[in-house]
Short mmCIF file of C-alpha atoms and ligand atoms in Angstrom, two decimals:
data_model
loop_
_atom_site.label_atom_id
_atom_site.label_comp_id
_atom_site.label_asym_id
_atom_site.label_seq_id
_atom_site.Cartn_x
_atom_site.Cartn_y
_atom_site.Cartn_z
CA MET S 1 -86.19 50.09 -18.65
CA ARG S 2 -88.56 52.53 -17.08
CA GLY S 3 -88.03 55.12 -14.39
CA PHE S 4 -89.98 55.57 -11.20
CA ALA S 5 -93.44 56.89 -12.01
CA ARG S 6 -93.38 58.92 -8.81
CA ARG S 7 -90.92 59.34 -5.98
CA GLN S 8 -92.23 59.79 -2.52
CA SER S 9 -90.89 62.28 -0.02
CA VAL S 10 -88.38 61.28 2.63
CA GLU S 11 -90.89 62.41 5.29
CA SER S 12 -93.68 60.18 4.05
CA ALA S 13 -91.29 57.23 3.68
CA ILE S 14 -90.14 57.76 7.27
CA ALA S 15 -93.74 58.12 8.45
CA TRP S 16 -94.57 54.64 7.12
CA LEU S 17 -91.42 53.24 8.68
CA ASP S 18 -91.94 54.82 12.09
CA ALA S 19 -95.41 53.36 12.28
CA GLN S 20 -93.80 49.86 12.11
CA LEU S 21 -91.24 50.41 14.83
CA ARG S 22 -91.65 49.06 18.36
CA PRO S 23 -88.81 47.88 20.58
CA LEU S 24 -88.35 44.11 20.56
CA ASP S 25 -89.12 42.12 23.72
CA PRO S 26 -86.82 42.52 26.71
CA GLU S 27 -84.46 39.77 27.81
CA PRO S 28 -82.45 39.38 31.01
CA VAL S 29 -78.67 39.63 30.71
CA PRO S 30 -75.96 39.38 33.36
CA LEU S 31 -74.26 42.68 34.14
CA ARG S 32 -71.05 41.42 32.58
CA MET S 33 -72.79 41.26 29.17
CA ALA S 34 -74.82 44.45 29.49
CA ALA S 35 -72.46 47.12 28.12
CA ARG S 36 -74.03 49.09 25.24
CA ARG S 37 -77.33 47.26 25.69
CA VAL S 38 -80.47 49.33 26.16
CA LEU S 39 -82.36 49.13 29.44
CA ALA S 40 -85.94 47.92 29.12
CA GLU S 41 -86.61 48.85 32.76
CA SER S 42 -85.74 51.74 34.98
CA ILE S 43 -83.44 50.92 37.86
CA THR S 44 -84.26 52.09 41.38
CA SER S 45 -81.82 51.46 44.16
CA ASN S 46 -83.10 49.58 47.18
CA VAL S 47 -79.95 50.18 49.17
CA ASP S 48 -77.92 53.16 50.36
CA VAL S 49 -74.38 53.49 49.02
CA PRO S 50 -72.35 53.65 51.12
CA GLY S 51 -74.38 51.72 53.67
CA PHE S 52 -72.49 53.38 56.56
CA ASP S 53 -70.82 56.71 57.36
CA ARG S 54 -67.19 56.53 56.20
CA ALA S 55 -63.96 58.48 56.29
CA THR S 56 -63.02 60.40 53.15
CA MET S 57 -59.45 61.09 54.35
CA ASP S 58 -56.75 59.19 56.18
CA GLY S 59 -56.44 60.55 59.72
CA TYR S 60 -58.11 60.29 63.11
CA ALA S 61 -61.82 59.76 63.65
CA LEU S 62 -63.07 61.69 66.67
CA ALA S 63 -65.77 63.95 68.04
CA ALA S 64 -65.11 67.34 66.43
CA GLU S 65 -65.42 68.98 69.84
CA SER S 66 -62.31 67.15 71.04
CA THR S 67 -60.34 69.44 68.67
CA GLU S 68 -62.03 72.71 69.60
CA GLY S 69 -59.39 75.44 69.99
CA ALA S 70 -56.49 73.27 68.80
CA THR S 71 -53.66 75.10 66.97
CA SER S 72 -49.95 74.47 66.63
CA TYR S 73 -49.52 76.70 69.74
CA ASN S 74 -52.29 74.97 71.59
CA ARG S 75 -51.82 71.29 70.91
CA LEU S 76 -54.63 69.22 72.37
CA PRO S 77 -53.85 65.65 73.42
CA LEU S 78 -55.84 62.78 71.99
CA THR S 79 -55.75 59.20 73.21
CA VAL S 80 -55.68 56.81 70.28
CA ILE S 81 -57.76 53.78 71.25
CA GLY S 82 -57.66 51.72 68.04
CA ASP S 83 -57.92 51.52 64.25
CA SER S 84 -60.72 51.50 61.69
CA LEU S 85 -59.80 50.02 58.31
CA PRO S 86 -61.95 49.43 55.20
CA GLY S 87 -63.98 46.33 55.90
CA ARG S 88 -62.61 46.16 59.49
CA PRO S 89 -64.44 48.69 61.64
CA PHE S 90 -63.55 49.78 65.17
CA LEU S 91 -66.44 48.52 67.25
CA ASP S 92 -66.23 50.45 70.55
CA HIS S 93 -67.51 53.87 71.44
CA VAL S 94 -65.11 56.81 71.11
CA GLY S 95 -65.37 59.38 73.93
CA ALA S 96 -64.22 62.97 74.43
CA GLY S 97 -60.45 63.37 74.01
CA GLN S 98 -60.22 59.99 72.27
CA ALA S 99 -59.49 59.17 68.61
CA VAL S 100 -59.28 56.16 66.27
CA ARG S 101 -56.75 55.94 63.44
CA ILE S 102 -58.86 55.65 60.30
CA MET S 103 -58.27 55.11 56.59
CA THR S 104 -60.23 56.47 53.64
CA GLY S 105 -63.33 54.34 53.09
CA ALA S 106 -63.31 52.84 56.59
CA PRO S 107 -66.48 53.03 58.74
CA MET S 108 -66.74 55.88 61.24
CA PRO S 109 -66.79 54.52 64.81
CA GLN S 110 -69.61 55.38 67.22
CA GLY S 111 -69.15 58.74 68.92
CA CYS S 112 -67.16 60.22 65.99
CA ASP S 113 -68.46 62.94 63.71
CA ALA S 114 -65.27 64.13 61.97
CA VAL S 115 -61.89 63.03 60.70
CA LEU S 116 -58.85 65.05 61.66
CA PRO S 117 -56.49 64.63 58.68
CA ALA S 118 -53.13 63.06 59.51
CA GLU S 119 -51.30 66.32 58.65
CA PHE S 120 -53.09 68.10 61.54
CA VAL S 121 -51.86 65.59 64.05
CA ASP S 122 -48.51 65.77 65.74
CA SER S 123 -47.27 62.68 67.50
CA ALA S 124 -44.14 64.25 69.04
CA GLU S 125 -44.25 64.65 72.82
CA ALA S 126 -43.25 68.17 73.93
CA THR S 127 -41.27 67.02 76.93
CA SER S 128 -39.87 63.73 77.91
CA THR S 129 -41.76 63.02 81.09
CA PRO S 130 -42.08 59.43 82.25
CA GLU S 131 -45.77 59.66 81.34
CA ALA S 132 -44.92 60.85 77.79
CA SER S 133 -42.51 58.03 77.14
CA ARG S 134 -45.14 55.57 78.34
CA TYR S 135 -47.56 56.98 75.72
CA ARG S 136 -44.91 56.85 72.98
CA ALA S 137 -44.22 53.23 73.74
CA ARG S 138 -47.89 52.40 73.14
CA ALA S 139 -48.02 55.05 70.34
CA SER S 140 -51.39 55.95 71.74
CA ARG S 141 -51.09 59.65 72.42
CA VAL S 142 -51.07 62.26 69.68
CA PHE S 143 -51.83 65.99 69.53
CA ALA S 144 -54.39 67.82 67.46
CA VAL S 145 -52.80 70.98 65.98
CA ALA S 146 -55.94 72.17 64.17
CA ALA S 147 -59.68 72.04 64.81
CA VAL S 148 -62.22 70.29 62.59
CA SER S 149 -65.91 71.01 62.40
CA PRO S 150 -68.57 68.29 62.76
CA GLY S 151 -69.05 66.34 59.53
CA LYS S 152 -65.62 67.23 58.16
CA HIS S 153 -64.09 64.50 55.96
CA VAL S 154 -67.00 62.18 56.62
CA GLY S 155 -68.97 60.62 53.76
CA ARG S 156 -72.53 60.12 54.91
CA ARG S 157 -74.46 56.92 54.46
CA GLY S 158 -76.36 57.17 51.14
CA GLU S 159 -74.34 60.14 49.85
CA ASP S 160 -73.48 58.24 46.65
CA VAL S 161 -76.83 56.54 46.05
CA THR S 162 -79.85 57.03 48.28
CA GLN S 163 -82.25 54.14 48.65
CA GLY S 164 -85.37 54.74 46.54
CA THR S 165 -83.80 56.95 43.87
CA VAL S 166 -84.17 56.12 40.20
CA LEU S 167 -80.59 55.61 39.09
CA LEU S 168 -80.97 54.78 35.42
CA PRO S 169 -84.00 55.38 33.21
CA LEU S 170 -85.60 52.96 30.79
CA GLY S 171 -84.01 53.43 27.37
CA ARG S 172 -80.54 54.10 28.74
CA ARG S 173 -77.74 52.66 26.60
CA LEU S 174 -75.53 51.26 29.32
CA ARG S 175 -72.06 52.74 29.67
CA PRO S 176 -69.20 50.94 31.41
CA GLN S 177 -69.55 53.17 34.47
CA ASP S 178 -73.29 52.37 34.64
CA LEU S 179 -72.34 48.73 35.14
CA GLY S 180 -70.13 49.79 38.04
CA VAL S 181 -72.98 51.70 39.66
CA LEU S 182 -75.40 48.83 39.10
CA SER S 183 -72.99 46.46 40.74
CA SER S 184 -72.56 48.85 43.68
CA ILE S 185 -76.29 48.61 44.43
CA GLY S 186 -76.25 44.83 44.23
CA VAL S 187 -77.78 44.36 40.77
CA GLU S 188 -76.26 41.50 38.82
CA GLN S 189 -78.77 41.10 35.99
CA VAL S 190 -80.76 43.68 34.01
CA HIS S 191 -83.57 43.54 31.46
CA VAL S 192 -82.54 44.94 28.12
CA TYR S 193 -84.21 44.98 24.72
CA ARG S 194 -83.35 42.08 22.49
CA ARG S 195 -80.87 43.03 19.76
CA PRO S 196 -82.45 42.92 16.30
CA ARG S 197 -81.10 40.13 14.10
CA VAL S 198 -80.24 41.53 10.70
CA ARG S 199 -79.62 39.49 7.58
CA LEU S 200 -77.43 41.11 4.92
CA VAL S 201 -78.30 40.05 1.37
CA VAL S 202 -75.59 41.52 -0.80
CA THR S 203 -76.52 40.89 -4.43
CA GLY S 204 -74.62 41.36 -7.66
CA ASN S 205 -73.23 38.84 -10.15
CA GLU S 206 -70.23 41.13 -10.62
CA LEU S 207 -69.24 40.98 -6.94
CA LEU S 208 -66.27 39.24 -5.40
CA PRO S 209 -66.19 38.51 -1.67
CA ALA S 210 -65.07 41.48 0.40
CA GLY S 211 -61.35 41.98 0.41
CA SER S 212 -60.72 40.02 -2.83
CA ARG S 213 -58.42 41.73 -5.24
CA PRO S 214 -60.64 43.04 -8.07
CA HIS S 215 -59.93 41.38 -11.44
CA GLY S 216 -61.43 41.41 -14.91
CA HIS S 217 -64.85 43.03 -14.82
CA CYS S 218 -65.53 41.93 -11.30
CA ILE S 219 -65.50 44.30 -8.33
CA SER S 220 -65.06 43.60 -4.66
CA ASP S 221 -68.01 43.88 -2.36
CA ALA S 222 -67.79 47.22 -0.58
CA ASN S 223 -71.29 47.25 0.89
CA GLY S 224 -71.08 44.01 2.90
CA PRO S 225 -68.35 45.11 5.31
CA MET S 226 -69.74 48.64 5.47
CA LEU S 227 -73.28 47.49 6.27
CA ALA S 228 -72.07 44.91 8.81
CA ALA S 229 -70.22 47.63 10.69
CA LEU S 230 -73.18 50.01 10.51
CA VAL S 231 -75.59 47.37 11.81
CA GLU S 232 -73.25 46.55 14.68
CA ARG S 233 -72.82 50.21 15.49
CA ASP S 234 -76.60 50.45 15.78
CA GLY S 235 -76.84 47.44 18.08
CA GLY S 236 -77.96 44.80 15.56
CA LEU S 237 -76.68 41.22 15.29
CA VAL S 238 -75.35 40.64 11.79
CA ASP S 239 -76.07 37.50 9.79
CA PHE S 240 -74.10 37.63 6.53
CA PRO S 241 -73.31 34.13 5.26
CA SER S 242 -72.33 34.93 1.67
CA LEU S 243 -72.92 37.02 -1.43
CA VAL S 244 -76.15 36.30 -3.29
CA PRO S 245 -76.37 36.14 -7.11
CA ASP S 246 -78.92 38.22 -9.03
CA GLU S 247 -81.29 35.25 -9.25
CA HIS S 248 -84.92 35.07 -8.36
CA ASP S 249 -84.80 31.96 -6.14
CA ALA S 250 -81.56 32.84 -4.38
CA ILE S 251 -82.89 36.27 -3.40
CA LEU S 252 -86.29 34.95 -2.36
CA ASP S 253 -84.69 32.28 -0.16
CA SER S 254 -82.54 34.81 1.62
CA LEU S 255 -85.53 37.09 2.28
CA TYR S 256 -87.16 34.28 4.26
CA THR S 257 -84.32 34.08 6.81
CA GLU S 258 -85.41 33.93 10.46
CA VAL S 259 -84.45 37.49 11.42
CA ASP S 260 -86.09 40.78 12.38
CA VAL S 261 -84.66 42.84 9.52
CA VAL S 262 -83.43 41.95 6.03
CA ILE S 263 -81.20 44.41 4.21
CA VAL S 264 -80.77 43.76 0.50
CA SER S 265 -77.94 45.61 -1.23
CA GLY S 266 -78.12 46.08 -4.98
CA GLY S 267 -80.83 45.57 -7.57
CA SER S 268 -83.29 47.85 -5.83
CA SER S 269 -84.37 49.95 -8.79
CA VAL S 270 -86.82 49.30 -11.62
CA GLY S 271 -84.55 47.66 -14.22
CA VAL S 272 -84.85 44.07 -15.48
CA GLU S 273 -81.97 42.99 -13.19
CA ASP S 274 -83.71 44.52 -10.19
CA LEU S 275 -85.50 41.51 -8.81
CA ALA S 276 -85.92 42.31 -5.14
CA PRO S 277 -88.67 44.98 -5.41
CA THR S 278 -90.90 42.70 -7.47
CA LEU S 279 -90.26 39.77 -5.15
CA LEU S 280 -91.10 41.79 -2.07
CA ALA S 281 -94.21 43.24 -3.70
CA SER S 282 -95.52 39.81 -4.65
CA HIS S 283 -94.61 37.88 -1.47
CA GLY S 284 -95.01 40.64 1.09
CA GLU S 285 -95.56 44.38 1.05
CA LEU S 286 -93.43 46.91 -0.84
CA ALA S 287 -94.68 49.97 1.01
CA VAL S 288 -92.13 52.48 -0.28
CA HIS S 289 -90.23 52.40 -3.57
CA GLY S 290 -88.51 55.40 -5.11
CA ILE S 291 -87.73 58.32 -2.80
CA ALA S 292 -87.16 61.98 -3.70
CA MET S 293 -83.58 62.17 -2.50
CA ARG S 294 -80.06 62.07 -3.88
CA PRO S 295 -78.28 59.78 -3.61
CA SER S 296 -80.44 56.74 -2.76
CA SER S 297 -83.52 57.48 -4.80
CA PRO S 298 -83.94 53.82 -5.89
CA THR S 299 -84.53 52.71 -2.29
CA GLY S 300 -87.46 50.58 -1.23
CA PHE S 301 -88.77 49.01 1.91
CA GLY S 302 -91.64 47.06 3.28
CA ARG S 303 -92.51 43.90 5.13
CA LEU S 304 -92.32 40.19 4.60
CA GLU S 305 -94.39 38.59 7.35
CA HIS S 306 -92.90 39.85 10.63
CA ARG S 307 -89.67 41.09 8.99
CA LEU S 308 -88.83 44.58 7.87
CA VAL S 309 -87.11 44.45 4.50
CA PHE S 310 -84.91 47.24 3.15
CA LEU S 311 -83.88 47.34 -0.49
CA LEU S 312 -80.82 49.55 -0.73
CA PRO S 313 -79.15 50.66 -3.95
CA GLY S 314 -75.85 48.96 -4.78
CA ASN S 315 -73.98 52.18 -5.35
CA PRO S 316 -71.96 52.37 -2.17
CA VAL S 317 -72.67 56.02 -1.32
CA SER S 318 -76.38 55.47 -1.94
CA CYS S 319 -76.22 52.36 0.15
CA LEU S 320 -74.64 54.24 3.07
CA CYS S 321 -77.07 57.14 2.81
CA ALA S 322 -80.15 54.91 2.52
CA TYR S 323 -78.94 52.82 5.44
CA ASP S 324 -78.55 55.91 7.60
CA PHE S 325 -81.93 57.35 6.66
CA PHE S 326 -84.01 54.21 6.91
CA ALA S 327 -82.48 50.85 7.88
CA GLY S 328 -80.32 52.22 10.70
CA ARG S 329 -83.28 54.12 12.08
CA ALA S 330 -85.29 50.90 12.24
CA ILE S 331 -82.51 48.84 13.78
CA ARG S 332 -81.91 51.41 16.49
CA ALA S 333 -85.62 51.69 17.28
CA LEU S 334 -86.14 47.89 17.41
CA GLY S 335 -83.28 47.70 19.88
CA GLY S 336 -84.89 50.38 22.07
CA GLN S 337 -82.52 53.18 21.07
CA SER S 338 -83.25 56.66 19.82
CA LYS S 339 -84.17 56.81 16.13
CA MET S 340 -81.88 59.80 15.68
CA TRP S 341 -78.57 59.54 13.86
CA PRO S 342 -75.72 58.50 16.12
CA TYR S 343 -73.70 61.44 14.73
CA HIS S 344 -72.80 64.69 16.41
CA SER S 345 -73.54 67.83 14.48
CA ILE S 346 -71.80 71.17 14.39
CA ILE S 347 -72.69 74.48 12.78
CA ALA S 348 -70.13 75.56 10.18
CA LYS S 349 -69.79 78.02 7.30
CA LEU S 350 -69.84 76.76 3.74
CA THR S 351 -66.86 77.82 1.61
CA ARG S 352 -68.71 77.07 -1.64
CA LYS S 353 -72.36 76.82 -2.55
CA ILE S 354 -74.40 73.63 -2.51
CA SER S 355 -77.28 73.63 -4.96
CA SER S 356 -80.16 71.22 -5.10
CA PRO S 357 -83.48 71.24 -6.96
CA ILE S 358 -86.72 71.93 -5.12
CA GLY S 359 -88.59 68.73 -4.39
CA ARG S 360 -85.52 66.58 -3.68
CA LEU S 361 -83.55 66.11 -0.47
CA ASP S 362 -79.78 66.05 -1.00
CA TYR S 363 -77.08 64.40 1.07
CA ALA S 364 -73.94 66.43 0.37
CA ARG S 365 -70.56 65.22 1.60
CA VAL S 366 -68.39 67.95 3.07
CA ARG S 367 -64.89 68.29 4.42
CA LEU S 368 -63.85 70.49 7.31
CA ALA S 369 -61.85 73.30 5.77
CA ARG S 370 -60.40 74.40 9.07
CA GLU S 371 -60.41 72.70 12.39
CA SER S 372 -63.71 71.29 13.51
CA GLY S 373 -65.85 72.90 16.14
CA PHE S 374 -68.33 75.73 16.22
CA GLY S 375 -67.33 78.49 13.81
CA GLY S 376 -65.30 76.18 11.52
CA GLU S 377 -65.64 76.12 7.75
CA VAL S 378 -66.64 73.24 5.52
CA GLU S 379 -66.26 72.70 1.80
CA PRO S 380 -68.54 70.52 -0.29
CA ILE S 381 -66.75 67.62 -1.94
CA ALA S 382 -67.26 67.90 -5.69
CA VAL S 383 -67.95 64.40 -6.99
CA ALA S 384 -69.95 63.06 -9.84
CA GLY S 385 -72.07 60.50 -8.16
CA ALA S 386 -73.06 57.84 -5.78
CA SER S 387 -70.50 55.32 -6.98
CA ILE S 388 -67.58 57.24 -5.48
CA LEU S 389 -67.40 55.64 -2.06
CA SER S 390 -64.05 57.22 -1.33
CA SER S 391 -65.93 60.56 -1.25
CA THR S 392 -67.31 59.44 2.10
CA THR S 393 -63.85 58.58 3.33
CA ARG S 394 -62.47 61.96 2.28
CA ALA S 395 -65.50 63.67 3.80
CA ASP S 396 -65.73 64.50 7.48
CA GLY S 397 -69.48 64.50 7.34
CA PHE S 398 -72.52 65.56 5.39
CA VAL S 399 -75.01 68.36 5.05
CA ILE S 400 -78.68 67.73 4.34
CA VAL S 401 -80.40 70.04 1.89
CA PRO S 402 -84.13 69.64 2.59
CA ALA S 403 -86.54 69.08 -0.28
CA ASP S 404 -88.01 72.58 0.00
CA SER S 405 -84.59 74.28 -0.33
CA GLU S 406 -82.59 75.19 -3.43
CA GLY S 407 -79.39 74.82 -1.47
CA PHE S 408 -77.03 77.05 0.44
CA ALA S 409 -75.02 80.07 -0.69
CA PRO S 410 -71.31 80.36 0.09
CA GLY S 411 -70.86 81.70 3.62
CA SER S 412 -74.13 80.29 4.92
CA GLU S 413 -74.07 78.52 8.25
CA VAL S 414 -75.16 74.92 7.90
CA GLU S 415 -75.56 71.97 10.20
CA VAL S 416 -72.84 69.41 9.50
CA TRP S 417 -73.32 65.83 10.67
CA LEU S 418 -69.92 64.38 11.47
CA TYR S 419 -69.20 60.76 10.59
CA GLY S 420 -68.37 58.94 13.83
P1 LIG Y 501 -77.20 48.04 -8.49
O1 LIG Y 501 -77.90 48.81 -7.44
O2 LIG Y 501 -77.19 46.57 -8.21
O3 LIG Y 501 -77.76 48.36 -9.84
O4 LIG Y 501 -75.70 48.50 -8.49
C1 LIG Y 501 -75.34 49.82 -8.80
C2 LIG Y 501 -73.84 49.93 -8.92
O5 LIG Y 501 -73.26 49.66 -7.65
C3 LIG Y 501 -73.19 48.99 -9.88
O6 LIG Y 501 -72.12 49.66 -10.50
C4 LIG Y 501 -72.71 47.88 -9.02
O7 LIG Y 501 -71.62 47.19 -9.57
C5 LIG Y 501 -72.30 48.62 -7.78
N1 LIG Y 501 -72.44 47.75 -6.63
C6 LIG Y 501 -73.49 46.98 -6.34
N2 LIG Y 501 -73.30 46.30 -5.21
C7 LIG Y 501 -72.07 46.65 -4.77
C8 LIG Y 501 -71.29 46.26 -3.65
N3 LIG Y 501 -71.74 45.39 -2.74
N4 LIG Y 501 -70.07 46.82 -3.51
C9 LIG Y 501 -69.61 47.70 -4.41
N5 LIG Y 501 -70.30 48.10 -5.48
C10 LIG Y 501 -71.52 47.57 -5.67
MG1 LIG Y 502 -76.65 44.83 -8.96
#
């Protein structure tokens, strides 16, 4: 066995990777399938929404001047000449002293510039003259008991979306409400970046399929389910047919899968059992191997024809960390998303120190000591090494100690990336 002759910096490894990353080609998808996909076009509306002036309250559509001076002591009569309902407009002109019963969302009739809310209308006749009872019978005379100003309770054409405005920018990861807005402007198909296809090659002769009860000297595959979920989180399409033994031909075959990205778990270092780096170097390009970070230092990546290939250490914490630093970054970028981590960060105070040698980046798991949020405290989780996957389950997130830092003293404020 021999160690890495030289480990390269995280920055230089990322620089090589970033130079490989372009979004995949766009594809059209129906709106119904577009949630969480990333727009490969910007969307400009070519209609106004709403396409007509509409009532924003239930009440009476009228010319505001018909209510001028109305109070409960000075009730002004209005002749109700019809109804306007959503989808069923009133088509005649409304003159002075006239009104149309209207519902929220219904089109404003011609001649109306305001809606008098129903609570400012009194339908009781003051006296019972023969004329009044005639009106009541037709329910066509009411009284305004308050004035409204022009424009009151009217939603103007285009107030929601104005024709010609850019509604959604290229690169937008579509939210459910975006689909609603797109539908409202008459879009039923959008162009989104193709999702990267990602083959998981989980190697290890000691591994049992995920979820098997561990027995003898065998262990259950922890990385397969974890990586599948990470890839899906980042928008990739997972292809994970089965575990792969630590055998030359089996690994080589799985590298040649028709996908955009291959992620190999296990056997990524420089030992005799570590076949993948040599295979990638001889059949393709092993651009990066051995990185100055902990965990995950025995990480490698490169290309095999058009594919990006990531060789991640089998130790589950290393595997998670290396995925987040490198493979996840690539999958997000190929799918048109931001390369940044999909984690929120907070600033918190360390309860105990984190130390780390100069020249190596450290990924330190931490737990929120008090409630999360700005001003909270975090404590580093003291664990021996990268094989303790449950350290990531106990942790709320992680702190990065950059290569040029010796760590953080107790009480220092650090940026904590919270696991989603
Ligand atoms: P390797 O990188 O293949 O040398 O593996 C390093 C350590 O991680 C060994 O103890 C392996 O048994 C363990 N390991 C490798 N792959 C997995 C996996 N998929 N799930 C859980 N542990 C693993
Ligand atoms: Mg192994």
